[in-house]
Each structure stands twice: as C-alpha cells, then as structure tokens.
Coordinates of C-alpha atoms in Angstrom, one line a residue:
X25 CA 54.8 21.6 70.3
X26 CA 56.6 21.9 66.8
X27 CA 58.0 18.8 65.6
X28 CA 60.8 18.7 62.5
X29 CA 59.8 16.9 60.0
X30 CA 60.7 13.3 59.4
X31 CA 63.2 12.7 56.3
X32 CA 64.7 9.7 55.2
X33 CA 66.5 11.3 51.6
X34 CA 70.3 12.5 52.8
X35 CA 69.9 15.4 50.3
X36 CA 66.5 16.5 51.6
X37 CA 67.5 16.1 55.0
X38 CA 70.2 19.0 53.9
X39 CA 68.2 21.2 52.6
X40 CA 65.2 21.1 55.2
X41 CA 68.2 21.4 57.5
X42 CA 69.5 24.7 56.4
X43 CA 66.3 26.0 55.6
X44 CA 65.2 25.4 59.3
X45 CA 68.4 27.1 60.5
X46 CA 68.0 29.9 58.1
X47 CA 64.5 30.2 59.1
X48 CA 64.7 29.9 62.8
X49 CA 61.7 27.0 62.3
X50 CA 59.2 26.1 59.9
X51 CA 56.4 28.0 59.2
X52 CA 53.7 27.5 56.4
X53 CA 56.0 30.3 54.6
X54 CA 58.8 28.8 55.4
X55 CA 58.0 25.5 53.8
X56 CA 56.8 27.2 50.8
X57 CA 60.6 28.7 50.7
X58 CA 62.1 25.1 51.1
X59 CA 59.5 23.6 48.6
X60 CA 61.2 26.0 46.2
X61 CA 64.2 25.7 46.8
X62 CA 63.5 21.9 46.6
X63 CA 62.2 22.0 43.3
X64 CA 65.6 24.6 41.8
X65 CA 67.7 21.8 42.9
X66 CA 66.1 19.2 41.1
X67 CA 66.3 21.3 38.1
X68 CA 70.0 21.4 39.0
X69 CA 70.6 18.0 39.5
X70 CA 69.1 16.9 36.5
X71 CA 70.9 19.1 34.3
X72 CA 73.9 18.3 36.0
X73 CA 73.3 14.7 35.2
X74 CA 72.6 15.1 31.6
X75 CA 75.7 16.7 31.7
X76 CA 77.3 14.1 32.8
X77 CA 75.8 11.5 30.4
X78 CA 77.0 13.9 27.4
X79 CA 80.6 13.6 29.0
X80 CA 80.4 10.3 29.1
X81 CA 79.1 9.4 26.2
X82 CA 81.7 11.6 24.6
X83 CA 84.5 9.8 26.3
X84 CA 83.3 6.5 25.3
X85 CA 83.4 7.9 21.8
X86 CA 87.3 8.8 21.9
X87 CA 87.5 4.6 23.7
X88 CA 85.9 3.6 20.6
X89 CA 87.3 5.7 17.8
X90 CA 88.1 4.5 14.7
X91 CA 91.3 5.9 13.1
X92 CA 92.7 5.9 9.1
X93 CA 96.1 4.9 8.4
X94 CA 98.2 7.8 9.2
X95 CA 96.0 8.3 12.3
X96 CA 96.8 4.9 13.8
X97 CA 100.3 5.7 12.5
X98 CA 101.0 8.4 14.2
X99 CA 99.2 6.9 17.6
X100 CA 101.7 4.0 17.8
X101 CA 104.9 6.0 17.1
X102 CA 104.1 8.2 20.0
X103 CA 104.3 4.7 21.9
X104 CA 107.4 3.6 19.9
X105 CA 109.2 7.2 20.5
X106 CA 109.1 5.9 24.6
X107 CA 110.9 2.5 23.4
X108 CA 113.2 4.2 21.8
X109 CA 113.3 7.9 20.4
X110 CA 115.0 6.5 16.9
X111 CA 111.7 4.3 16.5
X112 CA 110.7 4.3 12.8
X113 CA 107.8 2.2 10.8
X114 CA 108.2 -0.5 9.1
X115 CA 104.8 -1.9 8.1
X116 CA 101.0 -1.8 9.3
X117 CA 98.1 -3.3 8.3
X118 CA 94.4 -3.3 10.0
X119 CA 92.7 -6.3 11.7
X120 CA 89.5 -8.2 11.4
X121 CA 87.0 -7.0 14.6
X122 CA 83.2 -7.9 15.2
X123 CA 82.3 -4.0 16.7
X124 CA 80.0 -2.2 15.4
X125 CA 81.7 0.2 13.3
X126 CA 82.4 1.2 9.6
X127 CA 84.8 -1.7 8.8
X128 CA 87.0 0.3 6.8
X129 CA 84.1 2.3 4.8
X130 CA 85.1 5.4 6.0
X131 CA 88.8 4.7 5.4
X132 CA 89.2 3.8 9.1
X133 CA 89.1 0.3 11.4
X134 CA 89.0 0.2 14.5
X135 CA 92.2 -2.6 15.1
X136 CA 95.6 -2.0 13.6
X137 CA 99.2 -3.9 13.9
X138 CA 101.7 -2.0 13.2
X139 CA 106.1 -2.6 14.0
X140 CA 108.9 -0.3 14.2
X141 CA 112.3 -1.1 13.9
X142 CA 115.1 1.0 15.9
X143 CA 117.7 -1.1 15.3
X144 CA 118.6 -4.1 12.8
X145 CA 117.6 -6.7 15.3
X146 CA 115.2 -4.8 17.6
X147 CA 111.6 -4.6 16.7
X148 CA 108.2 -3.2 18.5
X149 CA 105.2 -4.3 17.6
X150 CA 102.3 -2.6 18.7
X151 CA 98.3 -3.2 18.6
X152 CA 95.9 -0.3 18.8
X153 CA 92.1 -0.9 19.7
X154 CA 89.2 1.3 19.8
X155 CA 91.9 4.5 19.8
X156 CA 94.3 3.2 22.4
X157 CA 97.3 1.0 22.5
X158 CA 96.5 -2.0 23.4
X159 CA 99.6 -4.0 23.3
X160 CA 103.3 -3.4 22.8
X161 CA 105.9 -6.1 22.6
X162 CA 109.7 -5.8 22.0
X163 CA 111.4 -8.7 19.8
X164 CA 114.0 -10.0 17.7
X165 CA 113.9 -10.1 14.1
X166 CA 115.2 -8.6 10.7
X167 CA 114.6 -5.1 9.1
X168 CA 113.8 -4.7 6.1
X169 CA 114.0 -1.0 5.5
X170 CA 112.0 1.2 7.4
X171 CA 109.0 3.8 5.5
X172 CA 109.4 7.9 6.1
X173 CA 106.7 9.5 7.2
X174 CA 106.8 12.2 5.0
X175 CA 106.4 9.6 2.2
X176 CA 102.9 9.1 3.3
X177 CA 101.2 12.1 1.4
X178 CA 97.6 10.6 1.2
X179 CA 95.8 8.5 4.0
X180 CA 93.4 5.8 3.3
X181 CA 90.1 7.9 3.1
X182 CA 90.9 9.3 -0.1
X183 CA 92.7 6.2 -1.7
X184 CA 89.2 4.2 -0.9
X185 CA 87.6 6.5 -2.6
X186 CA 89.7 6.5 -5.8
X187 CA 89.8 2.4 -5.8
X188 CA 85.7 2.5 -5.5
X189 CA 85.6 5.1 -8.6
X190 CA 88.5 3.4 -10.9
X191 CA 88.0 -0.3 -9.9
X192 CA 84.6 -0.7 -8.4
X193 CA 86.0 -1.5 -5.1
X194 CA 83.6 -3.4 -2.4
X195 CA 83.7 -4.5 1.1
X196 CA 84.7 -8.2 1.6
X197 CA 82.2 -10.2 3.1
X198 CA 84.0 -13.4 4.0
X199 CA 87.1 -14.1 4.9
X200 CA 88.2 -10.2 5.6
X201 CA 85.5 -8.5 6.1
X202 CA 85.0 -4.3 4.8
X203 CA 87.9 -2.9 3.6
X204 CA 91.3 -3.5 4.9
X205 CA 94.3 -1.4 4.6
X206 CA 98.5 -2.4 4.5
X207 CA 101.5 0.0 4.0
X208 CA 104.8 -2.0 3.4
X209 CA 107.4 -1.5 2.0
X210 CA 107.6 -3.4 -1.7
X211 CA 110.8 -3.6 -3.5
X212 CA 112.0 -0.5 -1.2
X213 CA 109.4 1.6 -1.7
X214 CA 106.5 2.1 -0.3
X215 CA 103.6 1.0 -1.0
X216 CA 99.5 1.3 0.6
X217 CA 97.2 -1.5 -0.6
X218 CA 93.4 -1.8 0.1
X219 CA 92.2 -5.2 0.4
X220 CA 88.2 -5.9 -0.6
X221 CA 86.2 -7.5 -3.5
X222 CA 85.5 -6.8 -7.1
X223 CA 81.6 -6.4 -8.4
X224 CA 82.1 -10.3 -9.1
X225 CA 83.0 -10.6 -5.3
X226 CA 86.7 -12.0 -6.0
X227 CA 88.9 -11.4 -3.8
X228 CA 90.7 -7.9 -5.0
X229 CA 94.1 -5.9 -4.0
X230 CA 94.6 -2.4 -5.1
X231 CA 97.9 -1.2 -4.3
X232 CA 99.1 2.8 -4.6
X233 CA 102.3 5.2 -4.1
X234 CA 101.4 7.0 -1.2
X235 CA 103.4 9.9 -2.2
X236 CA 100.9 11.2 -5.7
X237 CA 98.1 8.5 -5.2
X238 CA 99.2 6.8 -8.2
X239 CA 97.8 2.9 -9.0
X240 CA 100.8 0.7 -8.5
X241 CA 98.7 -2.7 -8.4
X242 CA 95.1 -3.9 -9.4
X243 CA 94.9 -7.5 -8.9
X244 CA 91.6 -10.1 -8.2
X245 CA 92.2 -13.6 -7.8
X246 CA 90.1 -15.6 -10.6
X247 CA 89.1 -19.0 -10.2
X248 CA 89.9 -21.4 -13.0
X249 CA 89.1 -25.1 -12.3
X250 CA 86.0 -26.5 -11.1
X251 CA 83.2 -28.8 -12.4
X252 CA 82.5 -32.4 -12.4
X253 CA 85.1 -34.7 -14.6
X254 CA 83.6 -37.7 -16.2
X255 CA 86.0 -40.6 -16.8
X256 CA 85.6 -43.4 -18.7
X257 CA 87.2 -46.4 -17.1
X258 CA 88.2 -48.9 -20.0
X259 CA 89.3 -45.9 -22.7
X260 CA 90.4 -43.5 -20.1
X261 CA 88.9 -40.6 -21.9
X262 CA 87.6 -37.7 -19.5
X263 CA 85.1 -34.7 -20.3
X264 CA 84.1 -31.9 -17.3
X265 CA 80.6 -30.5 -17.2
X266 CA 79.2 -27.5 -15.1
X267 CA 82.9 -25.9 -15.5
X268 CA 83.6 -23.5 -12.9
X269 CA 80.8 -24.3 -10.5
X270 CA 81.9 -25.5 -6.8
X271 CA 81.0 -29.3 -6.7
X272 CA 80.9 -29.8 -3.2
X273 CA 79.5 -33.5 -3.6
X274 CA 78.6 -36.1 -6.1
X275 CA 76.2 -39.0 -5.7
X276 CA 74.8 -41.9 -7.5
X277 CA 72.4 -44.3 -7.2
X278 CA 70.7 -47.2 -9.6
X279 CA 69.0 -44.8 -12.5
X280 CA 69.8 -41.1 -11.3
X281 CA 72.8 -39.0 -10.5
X282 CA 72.9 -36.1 -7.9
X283 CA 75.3 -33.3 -7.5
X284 CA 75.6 -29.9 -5.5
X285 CA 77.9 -27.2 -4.7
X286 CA 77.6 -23.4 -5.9
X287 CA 77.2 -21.9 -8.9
X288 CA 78.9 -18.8 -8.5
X289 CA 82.1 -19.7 -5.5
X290 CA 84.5 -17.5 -4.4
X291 CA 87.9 -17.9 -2.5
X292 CA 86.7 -17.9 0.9
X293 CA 82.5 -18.8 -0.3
X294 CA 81.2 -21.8 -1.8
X295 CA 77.8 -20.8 -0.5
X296 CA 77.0 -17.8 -2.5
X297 CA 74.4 -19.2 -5.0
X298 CA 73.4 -23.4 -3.6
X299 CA 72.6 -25.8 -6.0
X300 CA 71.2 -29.0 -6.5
X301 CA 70.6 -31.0 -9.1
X302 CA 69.5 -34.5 -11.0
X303 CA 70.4 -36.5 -13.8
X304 CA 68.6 -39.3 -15.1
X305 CA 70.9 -39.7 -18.7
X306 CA 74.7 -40.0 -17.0
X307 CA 74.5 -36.4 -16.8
X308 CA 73.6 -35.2 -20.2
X309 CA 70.8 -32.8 -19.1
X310 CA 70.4 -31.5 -14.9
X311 CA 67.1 -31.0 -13.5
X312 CA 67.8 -28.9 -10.9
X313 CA 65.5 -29.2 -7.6
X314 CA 63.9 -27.1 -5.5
X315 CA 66.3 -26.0 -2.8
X316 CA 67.4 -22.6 -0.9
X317 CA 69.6 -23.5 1.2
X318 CA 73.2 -25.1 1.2
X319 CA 73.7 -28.9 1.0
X320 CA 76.1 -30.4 2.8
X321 CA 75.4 -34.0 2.2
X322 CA 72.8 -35.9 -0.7
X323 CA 72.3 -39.6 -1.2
X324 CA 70.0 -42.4 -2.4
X325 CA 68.5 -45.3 0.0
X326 CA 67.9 -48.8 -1.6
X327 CA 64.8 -47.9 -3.0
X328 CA 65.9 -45.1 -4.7
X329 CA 64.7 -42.3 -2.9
X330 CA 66.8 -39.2 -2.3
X331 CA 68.2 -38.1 0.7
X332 CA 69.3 -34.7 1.5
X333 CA 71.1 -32.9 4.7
X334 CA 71.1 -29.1 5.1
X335 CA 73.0 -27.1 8.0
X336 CA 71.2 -28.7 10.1
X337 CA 68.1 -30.6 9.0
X338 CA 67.8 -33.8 6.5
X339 CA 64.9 -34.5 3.9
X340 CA 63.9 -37.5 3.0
X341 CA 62.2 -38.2 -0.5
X342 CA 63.2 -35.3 -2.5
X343 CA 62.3 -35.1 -6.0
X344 CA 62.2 -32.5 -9.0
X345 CA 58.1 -32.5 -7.6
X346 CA 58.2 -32.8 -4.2
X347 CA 60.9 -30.9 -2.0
X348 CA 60.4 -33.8 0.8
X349 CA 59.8 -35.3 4.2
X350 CA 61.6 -33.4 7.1
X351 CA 62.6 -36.4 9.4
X352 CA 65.1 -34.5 11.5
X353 CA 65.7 -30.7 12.4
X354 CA 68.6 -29.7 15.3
X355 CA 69.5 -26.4 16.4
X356 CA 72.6 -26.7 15.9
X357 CA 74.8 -27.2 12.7
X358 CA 75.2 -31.0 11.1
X359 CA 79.3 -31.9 11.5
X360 CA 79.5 -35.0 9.7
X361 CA 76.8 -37.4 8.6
X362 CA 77.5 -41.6 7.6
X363 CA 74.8 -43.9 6.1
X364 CA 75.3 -47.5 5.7
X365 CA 74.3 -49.4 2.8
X366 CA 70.7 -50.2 4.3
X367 CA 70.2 -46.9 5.0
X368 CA 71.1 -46.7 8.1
X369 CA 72.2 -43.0 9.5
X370 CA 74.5 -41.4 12.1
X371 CA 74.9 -37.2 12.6
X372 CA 77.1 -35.4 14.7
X373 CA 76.0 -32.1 16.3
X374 CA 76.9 -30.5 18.8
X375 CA 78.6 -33.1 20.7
X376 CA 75.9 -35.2 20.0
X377 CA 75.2 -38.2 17.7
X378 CA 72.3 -39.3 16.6
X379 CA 71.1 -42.4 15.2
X380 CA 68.4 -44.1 13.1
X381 CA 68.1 -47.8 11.8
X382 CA 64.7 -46.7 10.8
X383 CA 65.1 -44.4 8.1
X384 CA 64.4 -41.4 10.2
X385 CA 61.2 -42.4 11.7
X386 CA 63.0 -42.5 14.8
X387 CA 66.7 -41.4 16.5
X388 CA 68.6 -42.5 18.9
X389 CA 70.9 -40.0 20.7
X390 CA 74.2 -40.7 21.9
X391 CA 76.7 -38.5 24.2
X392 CA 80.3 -39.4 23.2
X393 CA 83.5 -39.2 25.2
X394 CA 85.3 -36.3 23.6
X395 CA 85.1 -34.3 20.6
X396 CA 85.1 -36.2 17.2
X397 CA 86.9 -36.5 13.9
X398 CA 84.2 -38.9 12.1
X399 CA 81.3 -41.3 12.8
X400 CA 80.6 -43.8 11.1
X401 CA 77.5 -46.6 11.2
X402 CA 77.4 -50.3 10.0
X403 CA 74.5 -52.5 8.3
X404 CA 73.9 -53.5 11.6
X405 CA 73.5 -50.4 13.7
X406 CA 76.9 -50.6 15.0
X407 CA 78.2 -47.0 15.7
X408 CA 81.9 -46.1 15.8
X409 CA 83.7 -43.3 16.2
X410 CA 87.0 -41.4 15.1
X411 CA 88.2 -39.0 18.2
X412 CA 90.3 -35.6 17.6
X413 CA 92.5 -37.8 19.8
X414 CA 92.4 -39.9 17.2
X415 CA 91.1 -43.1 19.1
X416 CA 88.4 -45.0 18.1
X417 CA 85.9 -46.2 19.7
X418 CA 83.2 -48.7 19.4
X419 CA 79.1 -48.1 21.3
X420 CA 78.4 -51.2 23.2
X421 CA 75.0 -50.8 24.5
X422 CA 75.7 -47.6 26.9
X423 CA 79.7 -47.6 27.3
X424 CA 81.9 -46.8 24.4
X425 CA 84.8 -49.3 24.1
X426 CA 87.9 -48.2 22.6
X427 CA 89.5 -50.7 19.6
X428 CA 93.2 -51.0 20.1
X429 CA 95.6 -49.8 17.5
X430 CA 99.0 -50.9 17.9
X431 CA 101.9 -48.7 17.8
X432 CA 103.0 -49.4 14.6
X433 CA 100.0 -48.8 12.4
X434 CA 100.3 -45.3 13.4
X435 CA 98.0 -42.8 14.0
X436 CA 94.4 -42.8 12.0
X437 CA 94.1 -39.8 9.8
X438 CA 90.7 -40.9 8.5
X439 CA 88.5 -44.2 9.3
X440 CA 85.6 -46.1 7.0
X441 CA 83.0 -49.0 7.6
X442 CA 82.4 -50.9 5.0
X443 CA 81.4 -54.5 4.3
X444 CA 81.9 -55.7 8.2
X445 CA 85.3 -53.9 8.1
X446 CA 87.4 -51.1 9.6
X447 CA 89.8 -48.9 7.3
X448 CA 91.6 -47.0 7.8
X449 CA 94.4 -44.5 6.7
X450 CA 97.7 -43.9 9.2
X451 CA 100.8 -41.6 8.8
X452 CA 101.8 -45.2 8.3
X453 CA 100.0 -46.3 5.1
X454 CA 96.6 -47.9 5.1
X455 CA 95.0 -50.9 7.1
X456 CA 92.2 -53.2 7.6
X457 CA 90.7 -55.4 10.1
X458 CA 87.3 -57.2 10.6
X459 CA 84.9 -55.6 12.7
X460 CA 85.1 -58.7 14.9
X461 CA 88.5 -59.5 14.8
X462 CA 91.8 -58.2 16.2
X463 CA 94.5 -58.3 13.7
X464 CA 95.4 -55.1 11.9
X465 CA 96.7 -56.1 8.1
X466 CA 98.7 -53.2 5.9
X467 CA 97.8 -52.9 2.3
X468 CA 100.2 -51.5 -0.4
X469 CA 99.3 -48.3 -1.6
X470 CA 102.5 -46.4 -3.4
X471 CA 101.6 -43.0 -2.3
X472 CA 100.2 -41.5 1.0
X473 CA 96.2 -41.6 1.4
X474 CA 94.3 -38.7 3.7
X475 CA 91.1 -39.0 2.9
X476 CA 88.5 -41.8 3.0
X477 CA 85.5 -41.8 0.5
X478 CA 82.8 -44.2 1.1
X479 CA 79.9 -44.3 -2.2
X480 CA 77.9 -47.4 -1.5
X481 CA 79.9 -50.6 -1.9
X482 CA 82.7 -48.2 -3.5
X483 CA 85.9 -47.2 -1.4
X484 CA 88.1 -43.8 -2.6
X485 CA 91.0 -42.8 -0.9
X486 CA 92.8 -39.3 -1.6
X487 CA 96.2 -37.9 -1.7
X488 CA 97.3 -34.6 -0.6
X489 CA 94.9 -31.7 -2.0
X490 CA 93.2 -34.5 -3.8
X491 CA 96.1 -34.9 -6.4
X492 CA 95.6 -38.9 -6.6
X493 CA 92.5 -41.0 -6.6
X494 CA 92.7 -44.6 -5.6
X495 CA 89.8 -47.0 -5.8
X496 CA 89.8 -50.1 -3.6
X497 CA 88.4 -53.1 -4.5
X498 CA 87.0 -55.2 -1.8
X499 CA 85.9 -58.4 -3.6
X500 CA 84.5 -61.3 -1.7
X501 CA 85.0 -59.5 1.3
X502 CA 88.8 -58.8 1.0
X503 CA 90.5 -56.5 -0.8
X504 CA 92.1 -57.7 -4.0
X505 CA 93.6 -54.6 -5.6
X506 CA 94.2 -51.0 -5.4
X507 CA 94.2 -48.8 -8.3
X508 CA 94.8 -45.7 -8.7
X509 CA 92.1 -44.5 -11.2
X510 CA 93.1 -40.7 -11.2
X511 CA 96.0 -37.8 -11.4
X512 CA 94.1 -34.9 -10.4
X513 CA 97.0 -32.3 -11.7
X514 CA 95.6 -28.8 -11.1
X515 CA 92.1 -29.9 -10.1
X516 CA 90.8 -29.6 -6.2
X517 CA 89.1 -33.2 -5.8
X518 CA 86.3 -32.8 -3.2
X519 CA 84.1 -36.2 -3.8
X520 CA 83.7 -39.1 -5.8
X521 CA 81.1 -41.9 -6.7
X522 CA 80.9 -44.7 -9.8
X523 CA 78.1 -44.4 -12.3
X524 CA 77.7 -47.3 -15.2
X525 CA 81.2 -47.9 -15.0
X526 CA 81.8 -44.0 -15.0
X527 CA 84.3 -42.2 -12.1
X528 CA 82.6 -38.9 -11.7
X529 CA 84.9 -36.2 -10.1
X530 CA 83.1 -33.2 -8.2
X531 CA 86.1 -30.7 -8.5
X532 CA 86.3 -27.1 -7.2
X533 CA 88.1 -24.3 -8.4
X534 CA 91.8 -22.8 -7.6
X535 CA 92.4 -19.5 -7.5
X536 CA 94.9 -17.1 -9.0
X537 CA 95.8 -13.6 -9.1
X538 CA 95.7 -11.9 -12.1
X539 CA 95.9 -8.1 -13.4
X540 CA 92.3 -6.3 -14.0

C-alpha cells in the first residue's frame, strides 16, 4: 500500500501536492521530478528575497536621505503650498542630529527648520527629517520679508566648497557640530551663511549672495581675555600671566601655587589642550606636570601634598616627579567635589556622594534624596547638601535632615562650610548661621553675590559673570568685614585663592567676532 509522504513545511506540502496530482502518484521518477522542481523554487525564492532586501534597503535610503539647501527647500514648500497656495520662505537653517551621516560635508544635513509666511501674521513652520516632513505648525508672528526662489542661484554644495578653498573652512566639533547652513534674509536681501570653524578651531561664519556666489561676510569670533591676574593687595597694582589660556582653577597652598585650564580654548571648548602646572616663586616660572587629561579640581592637604580630580578619578600626591596615588576611580563623571580644611573630601556622581575622613584610604557612600546643586563637608565629617530644590539638608547618621530656612532669607543660590558655619547667598542678600544654631543673620554686601568660593580659611563671593570679587573676613569666628577686593570689567572670573598676601584671579577668555 502507497502511503503519501509526511510533510510538515506548508510550501512543500504544495508542491508534493500538485506534483502527486500531476503525476497520478509517486513514483521513484516522480520524486525525482518534485525534487527538481523543489530545488528551481528555492532558487526562486531566494532571488526573490534578495530582491526584496535591495528594495528595502533602497527605501530606507530615500527615509534617510540627506538633502542641501534648495533640496530641503523645495521639500517643505510642497508642504506649505497645501497650507496655503501663496506660501513663500522666509528663512531656514539646518539642525544639530547624532545619525550617522555627513553632517553637512557634502553640503547636505539630514534636519532642517524652515517657515513660510502667507500672510503678515500667519506663519508655518516646518521640520524635515531624514527626507520627510516631520512636523508642521501654523502660528502667529511678524514677517519680515519673504526670499524668491529664483534668488537662490547656487545651493550649499558648491558654496562649501568655495568657503573650504578661500577661508579654510572646517567642520565644528563642539557646540554645532560639521557644517551648518542658514538663508535669511539680511537687510532685505538675501543672504546663505555656512557656519563651521577656522584652522585655529574658532568659531567661523561665512556668509554669501546666493544669486553670483559672492563673499558677503567672513567672520571668526577671537578670544581676547584670559590668564591669571595677580593683585597686590596694599598697592593695588595688578599684572596677568599665561594671557589667553583658559584658567579653569587656581590653588594655593603654604610654598607652591597650582593652576589649570587650557592652553589653546575655544568658545564652546576649554578642553582642547589640559594643562597643569606649579609654581614654587609666586608664579614667576611654571613647572608644568605630568597630566593628559582634564582637571576639574586641584588642591593641597595640610601637609602639602597635591591633590588632583579628573572626570572622574582623584590623585593624591602629585608632583613635577611623580604623577601620584589613584585613591578613587568611578565610572561615571565627578559633579562637584568639597574638601574641608583637614582634608576631609566629599564627590558627587551619579547621584551618589562619597566620603572620606581618611584622605582617601577609604569612602563612604551616600544616596541622597534628590538631585543636587553642591555638597559640602566640615572638619568634622559632617556632610551637607544644596538640592536643585534648593533645600538643604544635613546627614545624620542614615537620614538626611533638612535645616530650615525662613521665608525671608530667600532662596539659596549657592551654600559654603566654613569654620563651623553655614553661608550662604539668597535672591535676598547673603547670610550666616552656626552649624549648631538656629538663627539666620544678614550681612551687608552692596551688590548681589552668586557664587561662593571656598580657598582654605579664605571666603570669595562673585557677582554676575564674575564682574565683582568680594572677600569675607571671618575673624574670631565671625565675620568682621566684607571687601570687595576686585572690579572684574571685561574679564570672565572663574576662581580665586590668596598667596603671600596676593589675590590671584584664574580668568577665561570672551569672545568676539571680528572680520578675517
């Protein structure tokens, strides 16, 4: 008795099927026929599915296309045209993205913004992504003229290439990154400008008539500024060394003096080229120390021996010889980092603080109750903390307990612990209260403090942009006097300290545009 085969594969089940039917049965010919047939439709099959891949892959390219300038112009004002069929442009520029593409290399990005105007109050503004549309919203708003296509002669391939020829022209890396293209309209005219960096990696704009490809505009924004200012308290007299390097911090301790930053910053990097260096003669000759990555934070312990703090690890012991002791390494970046004056230390990371009142030969780690603004650690261990809330708070064994402020002192912009006290700054002015008391007390300081520098037994407090410096003077444990020991002017104050009766002033640069 002839028995069909058993099959569990649908397709094979077909084609046994109507090869049994076509056969009248199976025979040993017969399954030689299906086994051939068999094998013709996998060949099939398999072609069919590359085919498929190939049309796939080629639709994903069209999602994921890149456009130039005209291209994504054109794209949105078929969109605009259904808004309103008198839709014209009035401006577009590209967008920041993270894909994988050219970033403007080619002339093209792969987001744009763009608006249309159809009216004098109604505007459209629409977002393109990866080739499509990917938003469009109708608002209220003025016009300012709108741009005729027609105007728009030459697209951003070919003006890229003429800003890379004539001016050198390179991709940002920071802040924008590749190139990045506008077309507005400037003084009523308009006007296509390709954003990147010079060869010094300033930030650079170089603007064109897209109607003859002419160059309209070739700014970079130079730094001037920058450096560390040495003041001489009693005859007032200033001079600024390491001019136009990015101080990011200054420290001092009994016989040396410590500063870092970047040698060559730009706008949106002070991380290009890290630095750090020593001074045993008030900063008449650096000794600059072994180091290859960026410092965030430097300072001395009682004994004299150098502390520094990485991204995310601290040394301990550095010296022009000797790049250290590693006593702590996280995995993710340092946030903010307070030492007391016996050395003891608190870091934030991650959510996390941790703590040593050894000098790093062993941490504590504390969870806190919400994200933070500042830590800060006493003489005796005690940790406290600065919210985003802007509460603080006080550790108590394994609770956090919160220190009342009343209502009005204000709310803390910035907090320091210092000699058994809390300051700190308020859209209110500036208090103090004992550690152990209660009582909040105001002090009188003639313009508004933000930030809180802490140097040792030395308290700073900064205005706006740094444009004051004010030292406090706590005496025999109270504050007799506040000075203010500085008028910034044009100079970005980032950090302070006192050395032999010298203010030292780690200063960054500002930034201007000028012609190239």
């Amino acid at each position: 008795m002839n028995k069909k085969p058993i099959l569990t594969n649908p397709l094979l089940k077909l084609v046994f099927y109507f090869g049994y039917r076509m056969d009248g049965g199976f025979t040993l010919l017969s399954i030689k026929k299906v086994a051939s047939k068999l094998v013709i439709l996998a060949i099939v099959l398999t072609l069919i599915s590359i085919e498929i891949k190939v049309v796939k892959a080629s639709i994903k390219r069209i999602d994921n296309k890149e456009l130039t300038l005209k291209e994504a112009i054109y794209l949105g004002l078929n969109r605009a045209k259904t808004w309103n069929k008198n839709a014209s442009l009035t401006r577009i520029t590209s967008v920041d993205e993270n894909l994988e593409g050219s970033k403007g290399e080619t002339g093209k990005r792969y987001y744009w913004n763009m608006e249309f105007s159809a009216s004098n109050q109604k505007l459209l503004s629409i977002g393109i992504s990866q080739g499509k549309i990917s938003f469009s919203r109708e608002h209220v708003g003025d016009n300012n003229g709108t741009i005729k296509l027609e105007d728009i002669k030459f697209d951003s391939p070919y003006l890229l290439n003429i800003a890379k020829k004539k001016y050198g022209l390179q991709k940002g890396l920071d802040w924008a990154t590749g190139y990045h293209y506008t077309l507005d309209l400037i003084e009523g005219k308009p006007s296509i400008t390709i954003l990147g960096t010079d060869r010094n990696k300033l930030f650079t704009r170089i603007s064109f008539d897209p109607k003859n490809a002419q160059v309209t505009g070739a700014i970079h924004k130079v730094p001037f500024g920058g450096g560390l200012i040495s003041l001489q308290k009693e005859s007032n007299s200033s001079k600024i060394t390491q001019k136009g390097m990015a101080l990011m911090g200054i420290t001092a301790g009994k016989r040396n003096l410590v500063t870092w930053g970047d040698r060559k910053p730009t706008q949106f990097n002070t991380a290009n080229h890290p630095f750090l260096r020593v001074s045993s003669n008030v900063g008449k000759k650096w000794t600059d120390l072994e180091i290859s990555k960026y410092v965030k934070y430097a300072w001395f312990n009682p004994e004299e021996e150098l502390y520094v703090s990485t991204a995310s690890e601290i040394w301990s012991n550095v010296t022009s010889k000797n790049k250290g002791n590693k006593i702590l390494n996280l995995k993710k970046e340092i946030e903010n980092i307070d030492y007391s004056l016996n050395n003891n230390i608190a870091v934030l990371s991650d959510g996390m603080v941790y703590t040593t009142i050894t000098q790093g030969d062993s941490w504590g780690k504390h969870t806190v109750p919400e994200s933070l603004h500042t830590i800060q650690i006493s003489d005796k261990g005690e940790l406290f903390i600065l919210t985003q809330n802007r509460e603080i708070h006080l550790k108590n064994k394994d609770k956090w307990n919160a220190i009342s402020i009343p209502k009005n002192v204000g709310i803390p912009w910035d907090m320091k612990i210092l000699k058994n006290r809390i300051v700190i700054t308020t859209d209110s002015g500036l208090w103090i209260r004992d550690i152990s008391g209660s009582k909040w007390k105001k002090l009188q300081v003639d313009e508004q403090i933000f930030k809180l520098i802490k140097k040792g037994q030395n308290l700073f407090g900064i205005t706006d942009r740094g444009a004051a410096i004010y030292e406090f003077d706590f005496g025999n444990e109270t504050i007799e006097k506040i000075e203010k020991v500085y008028e910034a002017k044009d100079n970005i104050v980032l950090d302070i300290d006192v050395f032999q009766n010298i203010l030292l002033i780690a200063t960054i640069p500002n930034y201007v545009w000028e012609e190239m």
